[in-house]
Amino acid sequence: RIGSEGSRTVGRILSRMRVAGAQLNLTVGALEANEEKILDAMARAESEGADVLLLPELAVSGYPPEDLLLRDGFVAACAGVIERLAAASRSCTTVVGYPRAVRKPRDDLDAEPRRVANAVALLRDGEVVGTYDKVLLPSYGVFDEARYFRPGTAPDATVTIGGAMAGVSICEDVWDEDGPPLAQAAAGAEVLLNVNASPFHHGKAAEREQLLGSRARGAGVPLVYVNLVGGQDELVFDGCSMVFDASGALVHRSAQFAEDFFVLDLPGSGTVEPLLSAEEEIYTALTTGLVDYVDKNGFSAVVIGLSGGIDSALTAAVAVDALGADRVMGVAMPSEFSSDHSVSDAEALAANLGIEYHEVPIAGAYESFIDALAPVFGDRPFGLAEENVQARSRGVILMAISNKLGPMVLTTGNKSEMAVGYATLYGDMAGGFSVLKDVLKTKVYDLARWRNRDGEVIPWGSIEKPPSAELRPDQRDSDSLPPYPVLDAILERYVDRDMSVDEIHEDGFDLGVVVDIAKLVDRNEYKRRQAAPGVRITTKAFGKDRRLPITNHYRRG
């Protein structure tokens, strides 16, 4: 284990250290592939004369491995990777994350039952020269680390690397103002090395930069932060690895959403890549999440129902930018209620994107369903059931294409619709992945306009026309919902910020409208549990972030 090597003055000047960082896109459970990427980074760091190489948190297993950690064979296999990596190590100290088996003392009945630590191994000269276990285990938002890991007990641990004293820590350790890095600096660390699997949400890169700069400044020593990049199920990791000098000034930043390998002589400076704009950051997160979900799960292509509306148009644009036009199919499925411009906008979109396009009218399928149901429906008037039969007819068509030809169906619903249940189970909710699941409707429009910044890709008709499900004559979303700017403002408060109805009303919103929206959100939890996974871009995405009981009689006043 890494040990404390005595108390020294905080802020001791670092003479020199050549630091390498590998911002990698790794895959949960792909131990051999992850090992190869790590070995490549180790070889490169060695050739660059680096004193230390930092790799992302749980690089060997991928992050988050979730219940794979409950399988002894998985943990043992990760240990085997560490043994092979150690054997390949040379003079450069490699800091690599892995789940470390922790043995429970036989005579300690009060010992933690969890048998795994979220750890890093330090590899050098053909062996493991030390380990460090993550001390602070997050169990909020998307994190479940207290479920799996035993916390480390050496927050002030330091180690000698390249003749300098270093403090090594893992992700959450650096977020707490009084966390291990400050203790390590107090114990004599001349540089702080922090490895991460920090998930993206919009604006988080700027938040991290401010926080990490303050940690370096408070410790009085340089701080190196290396992060994971890529998509893993709902989560997206944006990389954006950073280095700060002893004053807290940013001296290096890797690009967002791209693999990177950097070498930096401390004290010194490197390249500071610019942060993406708000819309580009979200859009790139969506493309990253989609391409990694499709590729890592072995899908060849995707198919999308094109309605001529804004949601399906943006979904298709993201899909093409992520996968390429040759891996995207668009299918228009008009009904008697579809407007002419809906079909023409779908055709124009497909042409602009250069994707395969088909038109499959649903009138025959819909009428067959209605005829079959006539003995049950009787002479009851047209209503919601008939509207949903149309949506489910489209779902059947898309799933049939998926089964026959192989592409995964992308659903096109947005966060506003998912929040209030403005979607049809087994209809427009049918599919394998939801690109816009965490994107509010107003943000959908912003992203569509941004995508058209260099010329029309998404037809302006899709952006400018009033939104409609087109399941009955002259239908508009505004028939059932408040205007989207109002709806989204309420949802941002009720869903993302957990504000009460009264608190939202005090913010200036009509009490009746807020009550109605809150009821819709609460009532439709059962639908969301059956929805496809989708890319997380906020701090309160439906799924991992927000876990409310389906059977729930509590109403927030």
XYZ file of C-alpha atoms in Angstrom:
557
model
C 0.000 0.000 0.000
C 1.053 3.605 -0.490
C 2.091 5.005 2.870
C 2.492 8.396 4.523
C 6.124 9.448 4.316
C 6.180 12.149 6.941
C 4.879 15.665 7.376
C 6.199 18.405 5.122
C 5.314 21.995 4.342
C 2.255 22.445 2.152
C 3.258 24.004 -1.130
C 6.764 22.580 -1.446
C 8.079 23.508 -4.891
C 8.149 20.683 -7.415
C 11.516 20.615 -9.164
C 10.518 18.542 -12.173
C 8.135 15.798 -13.198
C 7.190 14.634 -16.682
C 3.526 13.631 -16.517
C 1.659 11.666 -19.189
C -2.117 11.343 -19.288
C -4.174 8.934 -21.397
C -7.779 10.073 -21.850
C -9.241 6.816 -23.167
C -12.603 5.482 -24.356
C -12.864 2.178 -22.500
C -15.673 -0.383 -22.339
C -17.160 -2.074 -19.293
C -16.172 -5.737 -19.212
C -13.944 -5.570 -22.306
C -10.908 -6.558 -20.279
C -8.702 -7.653 -23.165
C -9.492 -4.606 -25.297
C -8.996 -2.277 -22.336
C -5.699 -3.992 -21.548
C -4.452 -3.418 -25.093
C -5.311 0.293 -24.906
C -3.540 0.593 -21.570
C -0.455 -1.213 -22.869
C -0.308 1.126 -25.870
C -0.453 4.135 -23.535
C 2.251 2.637 -21.305
C 4.552 2.097 -24.255
C 3.996 5.632 -25.474
C 4.612 7.138 -22.027
C 7.825 5.136 -21.718
C 9.008 6.319 -25.125
C 8.277 9.931 -24.149
C 10.382 9.605 -21.013
C 7.461 10.221 -18.691
C 7.936 9.769 -14.964
C 4.277 8.864 -14.477
C 1.301 7.858 -16.624
C -2.253 8.457 -15.426
C -5.161 6.397 -16.746
C -8.887 6.800 -15.970
C -10.651 5.463 -12.885
C -11.376 1.711 -13.113
C -9.632 1.663 -16.486
C -9.212 -2.103 -16.440
C -12.878 -2.933 -15.796
C -14.480 0.093 -17.424
C -16.819 2.394 -15.516
C -19.315 1.768 -14.021
C -19.083 -2.044 -13.818
C -22.138 -2.187 -11.531
C -23.139 -5.719 -10.461
C -20.233 -7.290 -12.332
C -18.387 -6.363 -9.147
C -20.458 -8.942 -7.272
C -18.911 -11.712 -9.386
C -15.686 -13.036 -7.899
C -14.565 -14.250 -11.314
C -14.792 -10.748 -12.763
C -12.771 -9.198 -9.954
C -10.191 -11.991 -10.284
C -9.955 -11.430 -14.042
C -9.282 -7.733 -13.447
C -6.503 -8.688 -11.027
C -5.024 -10.876 -13.759
C -4.908 -7.878 -16.087
C -3.065 -5.879 -13.435
C -0.486 -8.669 -13.096
C 0.163 -8.645 -16.841
C 0.327 -4.853 -16.989
C 2.755 -4.824 -14.072
C 4.998 -7.324 -15.851
C 5.060 -5.019 -18.871
C 5.929 -1.892 -16.853
C 9.341 -0.241 -17.021
C 10.743 2.930 -15.457
C 7.588 5.018 -15.923
C 5.176 4.650 -13.003
C 1.726 3.759 -14.350
C -1.315 4.672 -12.245
C -4.146 2.418 -13.417
C -7.607 1.947 -11.930
C -9.132 -1.449 -11.171
C -11.475 -3.163 -8.660
C -9.177 -4.542 -5.955
C -10.256 -7.552 -3.929
C -10.266 -6.780 -0.217
C -10.180 -9.654 2.236
C -12.448 -9.528 5.287
C -10.519 -10.470 8.469
C -11.821 -13.802 9.751
C -11.837 -12.624 13.347
C -13.526 -9.270 12.697
C -17.296 -9.720 12.739
C -17.807 -5.962 12.340
C -15.688 -5.650 9.199
C -17.264 -4.207 6.098
C -19.011 -6.981 4.110
C -17.997 -5.454 0.788
C -14.930 -7.211 -0.583
C -13.850 -4.799 -3.328
C -12.126 -1.415 -3.308
C -12.203 1.166 -6.085
C -8.442 1.247 -6.392
C -5.455 2.211 -8.461
C -2.324 0.134 -8.797
C 1.068 1.779 -9.243
C 3.161 -0.242 -11.673
C 6.899 0.154 -12.180
C 9.895 -1.992 -13.089
C 7.865 -5.136 -13.645
C 5.831 -5.116 -10.451
C 3.047 -3.491 -8.445
C 4.844 -0.996 -6.213
C 1.751 0.278 -4.416
C -2.026 0.596 -4.366
C -4.444 3.298 -3.281
C -8.103 2.770 -2.432
C -10.666 5.502 -3.087
C -11.643 7.063 0.231
C -14.798 9.027 -0.619
C -17.458 6.884 -2.311
C -20.280 8.849 -3.990
C -23.805 7.502 -3.614
C -25.839 10.301 -5.177
C -27.120 10.964 -8.669
C -25.920 8.206 -10.989
C -23.435 6.816 -8.455
C -23.861 3.632 -6.393
C -20.326 3.192 -5.114
C -21.287 2.534 -1.495
C -23.228 -0.487 -2.791
C -20.082 -2.110 -4.122
C -16.924 -0.704 -2.596
C -15.191 -0.573 0.763
C -13.715 2.893 1.359
C -9.995 3.421 1.636
C -8.484 4.361 4.975
C -5.317 6.233 3.982
C -6.358 9.736 2.877
C -2.870 11.203 3.476
C -0.989 8.531 1.538
C 1.940 9.738 -0.568
C 4.430 8.000 -2.843
C 7.745 8.867 -4.454
C 7.584 9.169 -8.247
C 10.511 10.434 -10.286
C 12.205 11.762 -7.179
C 9.155 13.811 -6.103
C 6.502 13.184 -3.489
C 3.075 12.637 -5.093
C -0.421 12.296 -3.724
C -2.598 9.902 -5.718
C -6.404 10.058 -5.435
C -9.513 8.946 -7.277
C -12.329 11.171 -8.582
C -14.627 12.009 -5.629
C -11.615 12.294 -3.325
C -10.802 15.655 -4.895
C -14.358 17.021 -4.868
C -14.511 17.332 -1.091
C -12.785 20.493 0.121
C -11.194 18.571 2.991
C -10.628 15.379 0.994
C -7.482 13.276 0.598
C -5.585 15.629 -1.770
C -5.390 18.346 0.892
C -4.213 15.785 3.446
C -1.639 14.503 0.958
C -0.306 18.014 0.390
C -0.086 18.503 4.136
C 1.868 15.236 4.331
C 4.438 16.549 1.862
C 3.048 15.861 -1.621
C 4.626 18.122 -4.237
C 2.067 17.187 -6.913
C -1.486 15.811 -6.797
C -2.504 13.110 -9.283
C -6.247 12.490 -9.616
C -7.793 9.836 -11.910
C -11.472 9.966 -12.852
C -14.575 8.559 -14.444
C -16.581 11.758 -14.103
C -19.835 11.629 -16.109
C -20.855 14.543 -18.287
C -23.705 16.893 -17.772
C -24.151 20.184 -19.551
C -21.838 22.775 -18.002
C -19.857 20.316 -15.891
C -16.520 21.030 -17.589
C -16.591 24.618 -16.361
C -17.689 23.468 -12.893
C -14.775 21.028 -12.695
C -12.272 23.624 -13.839
C -13.307 26.051 -11.124
C -13.290 23.380 -8.421
C -9.981 21.780 -9.409
C -8.279 25.140 -9.702
C -9.344 25.925 -6.158
C -8.025 22.550 -4.942
C -4.597 23.163 -6.499
C -4.512 26.683 -5.104
C -5.562 25.498 -1.643
C -2.911 22.768 -1.611
C -0.255 25.020 -3.105
C 0.965 22.330 -5.526
C 0.241 21.348 -9.142
C -2.759 19.091 -9.770
C -3.172 16.667 -12.688
C -6.698 15.443 -13.499
C -7.300 12.676 -16.075
C -10.834 11.669 -17.063
C -12.552 8.901 -18.985
C -14.132 9.642 -22.373
C -16.935 7.967 -24.354
C -20.414 6.521 -23.859
C -21.493 3.752 -21.489
C -25.231 2.993 -21.611
C -26.936 6.259 -20.519
C -23.730 7.898 -19.306
C -21.358 9.954 -21.405
C -17.857 10.871 -20.251
C -16.436 14.015 -21.788
C -12.728 13.651 -21.017
C -11.585 17.269 -20.714
C -8.535 16.232 -18.679
C -6.773 19.188 -17.048
C -3.543 20.254 -15.369
C -3.228 23.169 -12.933
C -0.151 24.832 -11.534
C 0.439 25.558 -7.846
C -1.450 28.868 -8.103
C -4.544 27.116 -9.466
C -4.053 28.399 -13.025
C -5.060 26.072 -15.860
C -1.985 25.040 -17.874
C -3.407 22.147 -19.931
C -6.832 20.996 -21.083
C -7.564 18.069 -23.395
C -10.392 18.257 -25.895
C -13.906 17.262 -24.887
C -15.385 13.952 -26.133
C -12.204 12.732 -27.838
C -9.417 10.373 -26.845
C -6.163 12.155 -26.048
C -2.646 11.408 -24.918
C -0.640 14.288 -23.483
C 2.809 14.751 -21.963
C 3.617 17.739 -19.791
C 6.727 18.778 -17.882
C 5.801 20.156 -14.459
C 6.194 22.921 -13.633
C 5.302 24.026 -17.133
C 2.407 24.404 -19.529
C 0.832 22.465 -22.359
C -2.061 22.991 -24.741
C -5.352 24.421 -23.521
C -8.097 23.252 -25.843
C -11.172 25.518 -25.919
C -14.449 24.353 -24.394
C -17.313 23.706 -26.771
C -20.241 26.116 -26.980
C -23.425 25.201 -25.112
C -25.222 23.710 -28.104
C -22.134 22.018 -29.537
C -21.349 20.473 -26.152
C -24.817 18.918 -25.842
C -24.939 17.867 -29.487
C -21.531 16.203 -29.241
C -22.598 14.407 -26.076
C -25.596 13.026 -27.975
C -23.494 11.802 -30.895
C -20.908 10.298 -28.535
C -23.532 8.506 -26.469
C -25.266 7.151 -29.562
C -22.242 5.901 -31.491
C -20.796 4.125 -28.464
C -24.136 2.541 -27.551
C -24.575 1.279 -31.124
C -21.001 0.125 -31.682
C -20.262 -1.294 -28.234
C -23.467 -3.332 -28.353
C -22.840 -4.641 -31.847
C -25.643 -2.992 -33.822
C -24.983 -2.498 -37.500
C -27.283 0.444 -38.144
C -30.352 2.335 -36.902
C -33.835 2.994 -38.248
C -35.925 6.050 -37.391
C -39.575 6.874 -37.942
C -39.616 10.248 -39.726
C -42.768 12.237 -39.022
C -41.637 15.500 -40.558
C -41.502 16.935 -37.040
C -38.603 18.471 -35.159
C -37.843 15.543 -32.818
C -37.427 12.860 -35.454
C -35.498 15.299 -37.649
C -32.987 16.124 -34.910
C -32.672 12.448 -33.980
C -31.870 11.590 -37.583
C -29.306 14.375 -37.852
C -27.566 13.208 -34.672
C -27.606 9.629 -35.968
C -25.998 10.562 -39.271
C -23.339 12.698 -37.583
C -22.613 9.865 -35.147
C -22.760 6.826 -37.429
C -22.622 8.022 -41.013
C -25.447 8.204 -43.540
C -24.922 4.634 -44.719
C -25.928 3.309 -41.278
C -29.176 5.263 -40.923
C -32.582 4.451 -42.424
C -35.571 6.768 -42.325
C -39.164 5.574 -42.644
C -42.151 7.878 -43.097
C -45.448 6.310 -42.030
C -48.213 8.729 -42.968
C -51.843 8.324 -41.954
C -55.005 10.084 -43.046
C -54.213 12.768 -40.453
C -50.686 13.440 -41.702
C -50.283 16.753 -43.466
C -48.711 16.957 -46.905
C -45.816 19.020 -45.562
C -45.062 16.353 -42.961
C -44.278 13.857 -45.702
C -42.436 16.418 -47.823
C -40.367 17.557 -44.826
C -39.455 13.930 -44.080
C -38.411 13.426 -47.711
C -36.379 16.639 -47.704
C -34.634 15.655 -44.471
C -33.682 12.253 -45.855
C -32.339 13.862 -49.009
C -30.360 16.462 -47.048
C -28.823 13.754 -44.867
C -28.277 11.307 -47.727
C -29.934 8.395 -45.914
C -31.975 5.462 -47.186
C -35.647 6.472 -47.150
C -38.904 4.540 -47.324
C -42.568 5.482 -47.113
C -44.897 2.934 -45.518
C -48.458 4.261 -45.092
C -50.266 2.943 -42.024
C -53.852 3.359 -43.213
C -54.306 -0.322 -44.056
C -52.754 -1.573 -40.821
C -54.760 0.923 -38.769
C -58.057 -0.006 -40.397
C -57.335 -3.700 -39.893
C -56.791 -3.130 -36.189
C -59.960 -1.046 -35.897
C -61.991 -3.665 -37.786
C -60.646 -6.386 -35.517
C -61.529 -4.333 -32.448
C -65.015 -3.377 -33.625
C -66.762 -6.121 -31.617
C -65.104 -4.763 -28.481
C -65.157 -1.017 -29.212
C -68.744 -1.069 -30.471
C -70.086 2.328 -31.483
C -67.991 4.313 -29.032
C -66.662 7.556 -30.574
C -63.138 8.043 -31.893
C -60.758 8.868 -29.043
C -57.398 8.245 -27.426
C -57.506 4.502 -28.091
C -57.732 5.061 -31.834
C -54.915 7.616 -31.675
C -52.702 5.123 -29.885
C -53.528 2.366 -32.388
C -51.965 4.610 -35.030
C -48.819 5.084 -32.967
C -48.611 1.359 -32.254
C -49.076 0.551 -35.933
C -45.968 2.594 -36.585
C -44.144 0.818 -33.780
C -44.988 -2.560 -35.315
C -43.656 -1.433 -38.702
C -40.362 -0.138 -37.305
C -39.814 -3.217 -35.166
C -40.572 -5.461 -38.140
C -37.921 -3.634 -40.185
C -35.509 -4.001 -37.292
C -36.177 -7.736 -37.019
C -35.947 -8.335 -40.758
C -33.016 -6.119 -41.710
C -31.118 -5.665 -38.437
C -31.050 -1.928 -37.626
C -31.915 -0.889 -34.085
C -34.949 1.371 -33.730
C -34.234 4.811 -32.317
C -37.116 6.391 -30.443
C -37.576 10.111 -30.988
C -39.348 11.383 -27.864
C -37.856 14.232 -25.843
C -37.641 14.842 -22.083
C -40.691 17.114 -22.012
C -42.858 14.372 -23.511
C -41.374 11.655 -21.304
C -41.974 13.802 -18.239
C -45.705 14.262 -18.774
C -46.412 10.958 -20.515
C -47.124 12.541 -23.901
C -46.041 9.342 -25.644
C -47.534 5.953 -26.463
C -46.278 2.782 -24.846
C -45.378 0.182 -27.503
C -45.923 2.914 -30.114
C -43.569 5.855 -30.485
C -41.816 4.606 -27.317
C -40.885 1.325 -29.017
C -37.172 1.078 -29.709
C -33.717 0.336 -28.377
C -32.269 3.774 -27.624
C -33.598 7.284 -27.074
C -31.289 10.044 -28.277
C -33.384 12.941 -26.923
C -34.567 11.323 -23.684
C -32.886 13.986 -21.526
C -33.393 16.945 -23.903
C -36.277 19.313 -23.177
C -38.375 20.405 -26.151
C -37.138 24.002 -26.080
C -33.562 22.704 -26.203
C -34.507 20.481 -29.157
C -35.301 23.648 -31.113
C -32.022 25.254 -30.030
C -30.044 22.227 -31.184
C -31.891 22.044 -34.508
C -31.130 25.686 -35.245
C -27.502 25.139 -34.241
C -27.254 22.129 -36.575
C -28.496 24.365 -39.400
C -25.880 27.026 -38.661
C -24.026 26.405 -41.937
C -27.069 25.731 -44.097
C -30.360 23.849 -44.023
C -30.077 20.226 -42.985
C -33.212 19.975 -40.863
C -36.005 21.474 -43.005
C -37.029 24.853 -41.660
C -40.617 23.698 -41.989
C -39.961 21.087 -39.306
C -38.594 23.794 -37.017
C -41.201 26.465 -37.627
C -44.500 24.559 -37.753
C -46.554 24.109 -34.562
C -45.707 20.746 -32.957
C -48.340 18.044 -33.396
C -48.656 14.292 -32.979
C -51.015 14.292 -36.008
C -53.208 11.521 -34.611
C -56.513 13.373 -35.097
C -57.721 16.271 -37.275
C -56.024 19.639 -36.613
C -54.249 18.311 -33.511
C -51.666 20.483 -31.746
C -49.499 19.726 -28.712
C -50.869 22.939 -27.210
C -54.311 21.277 -27.061
C -53.032 19.114 -24.194
C -50.036 20.964 -22.811
C -49.041 24.530 -21.939
C -46.629 26.235 -24.358
C -43.296 24.439 -24.251
C -41.329 27.387 -22.776
C -43.750 27.359 -19.819
C -43.862 23.565 -19.576
C -40.085 23.207 -19.699
C -39.549 25.892 -17.079
C -41.899 24.033 -14.740
C -40.309 20.657 -15.519
C -36.809 22.008 -14.912
C -37.933 23.046 -11.442
C -40.098 20.030 -10.578
C -37.970 17.267 -12.093
C -34.402 18.568 -12.182
C -34.414 20.692 -9.017
C -37.050 18.800 -6.980
C -38.913 21.990 -6.142
C -42.393 21.683 -4.639
C -45.561 22.872 -6.340
C -45.785 25.823 -3.955
C -42.166 26.800 -4.571
C -42.721 26.741 -8.329
C -45.895 28.815 -7.915
C -43.883 31.332 -5.867
C -41.532 31.608 -8.855
C -44.432 33.158 -10.779
C -46.174 30.199 -12.409
C -49.945 29.675 -12.362
C -50.774 27.326 -9.487
C -53.359 25.345 -11.438
C -50.975 24.750 -14.314
C -48.191 23.663 -11.952
C -50.522 21.257 -10.133
C -51.658 19.729 -13.422
C -48.099 19.260 -14.686
C -46.925 17.776 -11.383
C -49.775 15.257 -11.512
C -48.850 14.264 -15.058
C -45.191 13.784 -14.107
C -46.054 11.656 -11.071
C -48.722 9.624 -12.869
C -46.425 8.612 -15.718
C -43.557 7.054 -13.798
C -44.771 3.639 -14.967
C -44.312 4.675 -18.586
C -40.802 5.963 -18.036
C -39.754 2.682 -16.425
C -40.581 1.006 -19.751
C -38.812 3.571 -21.917
C -35.612 2.924 -23.839
C -32.339 4.100 -22.279
C -31.028 7.395 -23.557
C -28.167 9.864 -23.339
C -27.838 11.745 -20.038
C -27.030 15.454 -20.423
C -28.472 16.949 -17.205
C -28.074 16.345 -13.488
C -31.502 14.704 -13.241
C -32.081 12.386 -16.163
C -34.924 9.867 -16.090
C -33.303 6.561 -15.202
C -30.173 6.411 -13.068
C -30.552 9.916 -11.641
C -34.235 9.938 -10.710
C -35.549 6.834 -8.966
C -39.061 7.320 -7.687
C -41.492 4.523 -6.798
C -44.117 3.769 -9.409
C -46.735 3.188 -6.713
C -46.531 6.549 -4.998
C -49.341 8.438 -3.288
C -47.196 11.334 -2.067
C -47.959 14.619 -3.749
C -45.609 17.513 -3.186
C -47.523 20.657 -2.190
